[in-house]
Amino acid sequence: SQELEQSPQSLIVQEGKNLTINCTSSKTLYGLYWYKQKYGEGLIFLMMLQKGGEEKSHEKITAKLDEKKQQSSLHITASQPSHAGIYLCGAGDAGNMLTFGGGTRLMVKP
Amino acid sequence: GAVVSQHPSRVICKSGTSVKIECRSLDFQATTMFWYRQFPKQSLMLMATSNEGSKATYEQGVEKDKFLINHASLTLSTLTVTSAHPEDSSFYICSARRLGQGSPLAQDTQYFGPGTRLTVL
């Protein structure tokens, strides 16, 4: 089965700083999704990457997909307290079954 | 680890009928469960938050009268797709929130069910 590993597991940054979260897959990626979860709430979809080299942005969040490396990175520019939460990557296999990474807990200090 | 089950795993129904999907947390109590929907080759989308003993909270664009949610106990939430139509065909996934245990600082975890594939003819 496909496994996704996220790093780091947790991150504390000062407001205004940039940060990057990585997601590495054990198998070929057929689609990579990024989600954000605030404490006690459901997952909120951020963006989906399907093609190698694809890069998408949502406000100050940018995600890239490196198909060859079976890896995706999520980059937040000029972090704000509103960016705090848990970021999860998810991937679908050929049968469209979803697997999630372990999550990265982000705290942004004002 | 914690297990969340869904029943049925697969259902095919005729247009106009109603379908009930169950989500159970098997070894922990879940005051909060979430319902998601996933179209083929697309992302998981949050539909609603199910709270035990109170009304569900629906995301924008989700019809509450069409997707009835009942969280009658701490281990069971149900999603009923009423008067189903072919466009309701999708993969429905639930998750259950398990509160952190032990330390007051322990973090809660969300466990996902295996999903229910609904096909409306």
mmCIF file of C-alpha atoms in Angstrom:
data_model
loop_
_atom_site.group_PDB
_atom_site.id
_atom_site.type_symbol
_atom_site.label_atom_id
_atom_site.label_comp_id
_atom_site.label_asym_id
_atom_site.label_seq_id
_atom_site.Cartn_x
_atom_site.Cartn_y
_atom_site.Cartn_z
ATOM 1 C CA SER A 1 0.000 0.000 0.000
ATOM 2 C CA GLN A 2 1.048 3.554 -0.547
ATOM 3 C CA GLU A 3 2.625 5.403 2.337
ATOM 4 C CA LEU A 4 3.097 9.110 2.718
ATOM 5 C CA GLU A 5 5.670 10.596 5.003
ATOM 6 C CA GLN A 6 5.511 14.220 6.027
ATOM 7 C CA SER A 7 8.257 16.347 7.460
ATOM 8 C CA PRO A 8 8.592 18.017 9.767
ATOM 9 C CA GLN A 9 5.998 16.598 12.130
ATOM 10 C CA SER A 10 5.691 19.913 13.881
ATOM 11 C CA LEU A 11 6.909 23.393 13.243
ATOM 12 C CA ILE A 12 6.941 26.631 15.204
ATOM 13 C CA VAL A 13 7.749 29.774 13.270
ATOM 14 C CA GLN A 14 7.722 33.484 13.964
ATOM 15 C CA GLU A 15 5.047 35.464 12.206
ATOM 16 C CA GLY A 16 6.305 36.753 8.892
ATOM 17 C CA LYS A 17 8.730 33.900 8.293
ATOM 18 C CA ASN A 18 8.552 31.515 5.381
ATOM 19 C CA LEU A 19 8.274 27.772 5.833
ATOM 20 C CA THR A 20 8.173 24.552 3.847
ATOM 21 C CA ILE A 21 6.459 21.235 4.523
ATOM 22 C CA ASN A 22 7.397 18.121 2.584
ATOM 23 C CA CYS A 23 5.419 15.036 1.661
ATOM 24 C CA THR A 24 7.163 11.974 0.238
ATOM 25 C CA SER A 25 5.383 8.986 -1.221
ATOM 26 C CA SER A 26 6.546 5.376 -1.218
ATOM 27 C CA LYS A 27 4.935 4.812 -4.613
ATOM 28 C CA THR A 28 4.108 6.626 -7.808
ATOM 29 C CA LEU A 29 1.816 9.556 -7.212
ATOM 30 C CA TYR A 30 -1.381 9.716 -9.242
ATOM 31 C CA GLY A 31 -2.516 12.895 -7.611
ATOM 32 C CA LEU A 32 -1.411 14.729 -4.518
ATOM 33 C CA TYR A 33 -3.732 16.735 -2.315
ATOM 34 C CA TRP A 34 -2.985 19.198 0.420
ATOM 35 C CA TYR A 35 -5.398 19.822 3.261
ATOM 36 C CA LYS A 36 -5.458 22.029 6.300
ATOM 37 C CA GLN A 37 -7.137 21.160 9.536
ATOM 38 C CA LYS A 38 -7.797 23.475 12.419
ATOM 39 C CA TYR A 39 -8.126 21.985 15.853
ATOM 40 C CA GLY A 40 -11.335 19.971 16.175
ATOM 41 C CA GLU A 41 -12.516 20.743 12.662
ATOM 42 C CA GLY A 42 -12.761 18.807 9.413
ATOM 43 C CA LEU A 43 -10.182 18.809 6.676
ATOM 44 C CA ILE A 44 -10.263 21.780 4.356
ATOM 45 C CA PHE A 45 -9.033 21.170 0.839
ATOM 46 C CA LEU A 46 -6.232 23.509 -0.229
ATOM 47 C CA MET A 47 -5.116 22.294 -3.635
ATOM 48 C CA MET A 48 -4.509 19.302 -5.839
ATOM 49 C CA LEU A 49 -1.471 18.560 -7.972
ATOM 50 C CA GLN A 50 -1.623 16.057 -10.763
ATOM 51 C CA LYS A 51 1.296 16.551 -13.086
ATOM 52 C CA GLY A 52 4.994 16.421 -12.446
ATOM 53 C CA GLY A 53 6.397 19.906 -12.125
ATOM 54 C CA GLU A 54 2.976 21.350 -11.464
ATOM 55 C CA GLU A 55 2.849 24.282 -9.093
ATOM 56 C CA LYS A 56 -0.265 25.864 -7.631
ATOM 57 C CA SER A 57 -0.867 28.761 -5.307
ATOM 58 C CA HIS A 58 -3.649 29.674 -2.946
ATOM 59 C CA GLU A 59 -3.194 33.053 -1.306
ATOM 60 C CA LYS A 60 0.256 32.809 0.307
ATOM 61 C CA ILE A 61 0.481 29.046 0.048
ATOM 62 C CA THR A 62 2.277 27.399 -2.867
ATOM 63 C CA ALA A 63 2.565 23.682 -3.533
ATOM 64 C CA LYS A 64 4.759 21.872 -6.021
ATOM 65 C CA LEU A 65 4.842 18.291 -7.233
ATOM 66 C CA ASP A 66 8.070 16.520 -8.130
ATOM 67 C CA GLU A 67 6.795 13.368 -9.772
ATOM 68 C CA LYS A 68 10.210 11.815 -10.233
ATOM 69 C CA LYS A 69 11.041 12.201 -6.594
ATOM 70 C CA GLN A 70 7.528 11.155 -5.615
ATOM 71 C CA GLN A 71 7.462 14.230 -3.459
ATOM 72 C CA SER A 72 5.478 17.389 -2.942
ATOM 73 C CA SER A 73 6.297 20.491 -0.966
ATOM 74 C CA LEU A 74 4.023 23.102 0.530
ATOM 75 C CA HIS A 75 5.498 26.539 1.014
ATOM 76 C CA ILE A 76 3.976 29.346 3.053
ATOM 77 C CA THR A 77 5.278 32.835 2.510
ATOM 78 C CA ALA A 78 5.196 35.452 5.259
ATOM 79 C CA SER A 79 3.345 33.202 7.698
ATOM 80 C CA GLN A 80 0.517 34.578 9.792
ATOM 81 C CA PRO A 81 -1.256 33.258 12.897
ATOM 82 C CA SER A 82 -4.174 32.302 10.643
ATOM 83 C CA HIS A 83 -1.904 29.759 8.950
ATOM 84 C CA ALA A 84 -1.636 27.759 12.145
ATOM 85 C CA GLY A 85 -3.093 24.270 12.057
ATOM 86 C CA ILE A 86 -2.327 20.797 10.834
ATOM 87 C CA TYR A 87 -1.341 20.355 7.217
ATOM 88 C CA LEU A 88 -1.990 16.976 5.661
ATOM 89 C CA CYS A 89 -0.993 15.620 2.320
ATOM 90 C CA GLY A 90 -3.110 12.947 0.726
ATOM 91 C CA ALA A 91 -2.601 10.808 -2.323
ATOM 92 C CA GLY A 92 -4.820 8.609 -4.410
ATOM 93 C CA ASP A 93 -3.593 5.381 -5.899
ATOM 94 C CA ALA A 94 -4.654 3.895 -9.216
ATOM 95 C CA GLY A 95 -7.851 2.708 -7.580
ATOM 96 C CA ASN A 96 -8.533 6.168 -6.193
ATOM 97 C CA MET A 97 -8.100 5.045 -2.597
ATOM 98 C CA LEU A 98 -6.851 7.867 -0.432
ATOM 99 C CA THR A 99 -3.873 7.699 1.855
ATOM 100 C CA PHE A 100 -2.840 10.507 4.157
ATOM 101 C CA GLY A 101 0.474 11.565 5.559
ATOM 102 C CA GLY A 102 0.978 11.865 9.281
ATOM 103 C CA GLY A 103 0.412 15.604 9.238
ATOM 104 C CA THR A 104 2.523 18.608 10.118
ATOM 105 C CA ARG A 105 1.427 20.709 13.053
ATOM 106 C CA LEU A 106 2.211 24.366 12.433
ATOM 107 C CA MET A 107 2.253 27.040 15.077
ATOM 108 C CA VAL A 108 2.875 30.675 14.185
ATOM 109 C CA LYS A 109 4.050 32.911 16.982
ATOM 110 C CA PRO A 110 2.870 36.533 16.812
ATOM 111 C CA GLY B 1 -5.009 1.726 16.464
ATOM 112 C CA ALA B 2 -8.478 3.174 16.446
ATOM 113 C CA VAL B 3 -10.844 1.824 13.832
ATOM 114 C CA VAL B 4 -13.704 3.482 12.057
ATOM 115 C CA SER B 5 -16.063 1.376 9.990
ATOM 116 C CA GLN B 6 -18.547 2.289 7.315
ATOM 117 C CA HIS B 7 -21.514 0.340 6.066
ATOM 118 C CA PRO B 8 -22.231 -0.441 3.373
ATOM 119 C CA SER B 9 -18.942 -0.338 1.515
ATOM 120 C CA ARG B 10 -20.725 -0.232 -1.791
ATOM 121 C CA VAL B 11 -24.339 0.488 -2.743
ATOM 122 C CA ILE B 12 -26.199 0.733 -6.007
ATOM 123 C CA CYS B 13 -29.675 2.223 -5.970
ATOM 124 C CA LYS B 14 -32.325 3.528 -8.304
ATOM 125 C CA SER B 15 -32.902 7.199 -8.835
ATOM 126 C CA GLY B 16 -35.395 8.626 -6.365
ATOM 127 C CA THR B 17 -34.641 6.234 -3.539
ATOM 128 C CA SER B 18 -32.920 7.078 -0.257
ATOM 129 C CA VAL B 19 -29.704 5.538 0.938
ATOM 130 C CA LYS B 20 -28.369 5.424 4.477
ATOM 131 C CA ILE B 21 -24.661 5.162 5.200
ATOM 132 C CA GLU B 22 -23.412 4.326 8.683
ATOM 133 C CA CYS B 23 -20.153 5.430 10.257
ATOM 134 C CA ARG B 24 -19.059 3.749 13.477
ATOM 135 C CA SER B 25 -16.109 4.312 15.744
ATOM 136 C CA LEU B 26 -15.345 0.813 16.978
ATOM 137 C CA ASP B 27 -13.114 1.305 19.973
ATOM 138 C CA PHE B 28 -13.524 4.905 21.048
ATOM 139 C CA GLN B 29 -16.243 7.453 21.577
ATOM 140 C CA ALA B 30 -16.486 10.211 19.034
ATOM 141 C CA THR B 31 -18.459 13.309 19.883
ATOM 142 C CA THR B 32 -17.552 14.677 16.486
ATOM 143 C CA MET B 33 -17.588 12.930 13.151
ATOM 144 C CA PHE B 34 -17.074 14.364 9.698
ATOM 145 C CA TRP B 35 -18.573 13.452 6.361
ATOM 146 C CA TYR B 36 -16.635 13.888 3.145
ATOM 147 C CA ARG B 37 -17.390 13.331 -0.475
ATOM 148 C CA GLN B 38 -14.942 12.466 -3.205
ATOM 149 C CA PHE B 39 -15.622 12.503 -6.918
ATOM 150 C CA PRO B 40 -13.453 10.373 -9.220
ATOM 151 C CA LYS B 41 -9.965 11.781 -9.645
ATOM 152 C CA GLN B 42 -10.836 14.656 -7.374
ATOM 153 C CA SER B 43 -10.132 15.664 -3.836
ATOM 154 C CA LEU B 44 -11.939 14.866 -0.648
ATOM 155 C CA MET B 45 -14.430 17.601 0.148
ATOM 156 C CA LEU B 46 -15.862 18.197 3.581
ATOM 157 C CA MET B 47 -19.639 18.041 3.527
ATOM 158 C CA ALA B 48 -20.613 18.423 7.143
ATOM 159 C CA THR B 49 -19.580 18.111 10.747
ATOM 160 C CA SER B 50 -21.685 15.738 12.796
ATOM 161 C CA ASN B 51 -21.976 16.481 16.496
ATOM 162 C CA GLU B 52 -23.399 13.962 18.918
ATOM 163 C CA GLY B 53 -26.693 15.115 20.340
ATOM 164 C CA SER B 54 -26.989 18.238 18.215
ATOM 165 C CA LYS B 55 -27.581 19.321 14.660
ATOM 166 C CA ALA B 56 -24.906 18.825 12.055
ATOM 167 C CA THR B 57 -23.035 21.773 10.634
ATOM 168 C CA TYR B 58 -23.050 21.811 6.851
ATOM 169 C CA GLU B 59 -20.465 23.320 4.569
ATOM 170 C CA GLN B 60 -21.507 25.941 2.090
ATOM 171 C CA GLY B 61 -23.239 24.490 -0.935
ATOM 172 C CA VAL B 62 -24.263 21.234 0.754
ATOM 173 C CA GLU B 63 -28.029 20.757 0.928
ATOM 174 C CA LYS B 64 -28.976 19.788 4.450
ATOM 175 C CA ASP B 65 -32.373 18.482 3.392
ATOM 176 C CA LYS B 66 -30.779 16.185 0.860
ATOM 177 C CA PHE B 67 -27.952 14.888 3.013
ATOM 178 C CA LEU B 68 -29.478 14.114 6.379
ATOM 179 C CA ILE B 69 -27.029 13.518 9.179
ATOM 180 C CA ASN B 70 -27.888 11.920 12.490
ATOM 181 C CA HIS B 71 -25.316 11.454 15.242
ATOM 182 C CA ALA B 72 -27.469 9.535 17.671
ATOM 183 C CA SER B 73 -24.752 8.034 19.827
ATOM 184 C CA LEU B 74 -21.099 8.512 20.655
ATOM 185 C CA THR B 75 -20.120 5.747 18.248
ATOM 186 C CA LEU B 76 -22.519 6.144 15.348
ATOM 187 C CA SER B 77 -23.269 8.786 12.765
ATOM 188 C CA THR B 78 -25.466 8.200 9.749
ATOM 189 C CA LEU B 79 -25.667 10.008 6.447
ATOM 190 C CA THR B 80 -28.860 9.577 4.465
ATOM 191 C CA VAL B 81 -28.878 10.630 0.847
ATOM 192 C CA THR B 82 -32.530 11.377 0.169
ATOM 193 C CA SER B 83 -34.127 11.084 -3.254
ATOM 194 C CA ALA B 84 -30.816 10.133 -4.762
ATOM 195 C CA HIS B 85 -30.004 11.093 -8.324
ATOM 196 C CA PRO B 86 -27.155 9.994 -10.610
ATOM 197 C CA GLU B 87 -25.221 13.170 -9.813
ATOM 198 C CA ASP B 88 -25.101 12.011 -6.182
ATOM 199 C CA SER B 89 -22.997 9.059 -7.245
ATOM 200 C CA SER B 90 -19.745 9.446 -5.396
ATOM 201 C CA PHE B 91 -17.414 8.059 -2.772
ATOM 202 C CA TYR B 92 -18.532 9.067 0.721
ATOM 203 C CA ILE B 93 -16.012 8.924 3.553
ATOM 204 C CA CYS B 94 -16.516 9.579 7.224
ATOM 205 C CA SER B 95 -13.993 10.315 9.904
ATOM 206 C CA ALA B 96 -14.248 10.280 13.661
ATOM 207 C CA ARG B 97 -12.425 12.587 15.990
ATOM 208 C CA ARG B 98 -10.764 10.933 18.938
ATOM 209 C CA LEU B 99 -9.884 13.310 21.720
ATOM 210 C CA GLY B 100 -6.376 13.304 23.093
ATOM 211 C CA GLN B 101 -5.905 11.010 26.047
ATOM 212 C CA GLY B 102 -3.911 11.221 29.217
ATOM 213 C CA SER B 103 -2.169 14.560 29.257
ATOM 214 C CA PRO B 104 -4.257 17.747 28.953
ATOM 215 C CA LEU B 105 -1.906 18.651 26.149
ATOM 216 C CA ALA B 106 -2.527 15.405 24.250
ATOM 217 C CA GLN B 107 -3.708 16.109 20.765
ATOM 218 C CA ASP B 108 -6.774 14.678 19.185
ATOM 219 C CA THR B 109 -6.649 12.512 16.112
ATOM 220 C CA GLN B 110 -8.994 12.002 13.240
ATOM 221 C CA TYR B 111 -9.549 8.457 11.993
ATOM 222 C CA PHE B 112 -11.035 7.782 8.591
ATOM 223 C CA GLY B 113 -13.484 5.108 7.578
ATOM 224 C CA PRO B 114 -12.885 3.007 4.461
ATOM 225 C CA GLY B 115 -15.529 4.841 2.468
ATOM 226 C CA THR B 116 -18.821 3.975 0.772
ATOM 227 C CA ARG B 117 -19.145 4.002 -2.972
ATOM 228 C CA LEU B 118 -22.628 5.077 -4.007
ATOM 229 C CA THR B 119 -23.862 4.534 -7.527
ATOM 230 C CA VAL B 120 -27.261 5.900 -8.454
ATOM 231 C CA LEU B 121 -28.754 4.479 -11.616
#
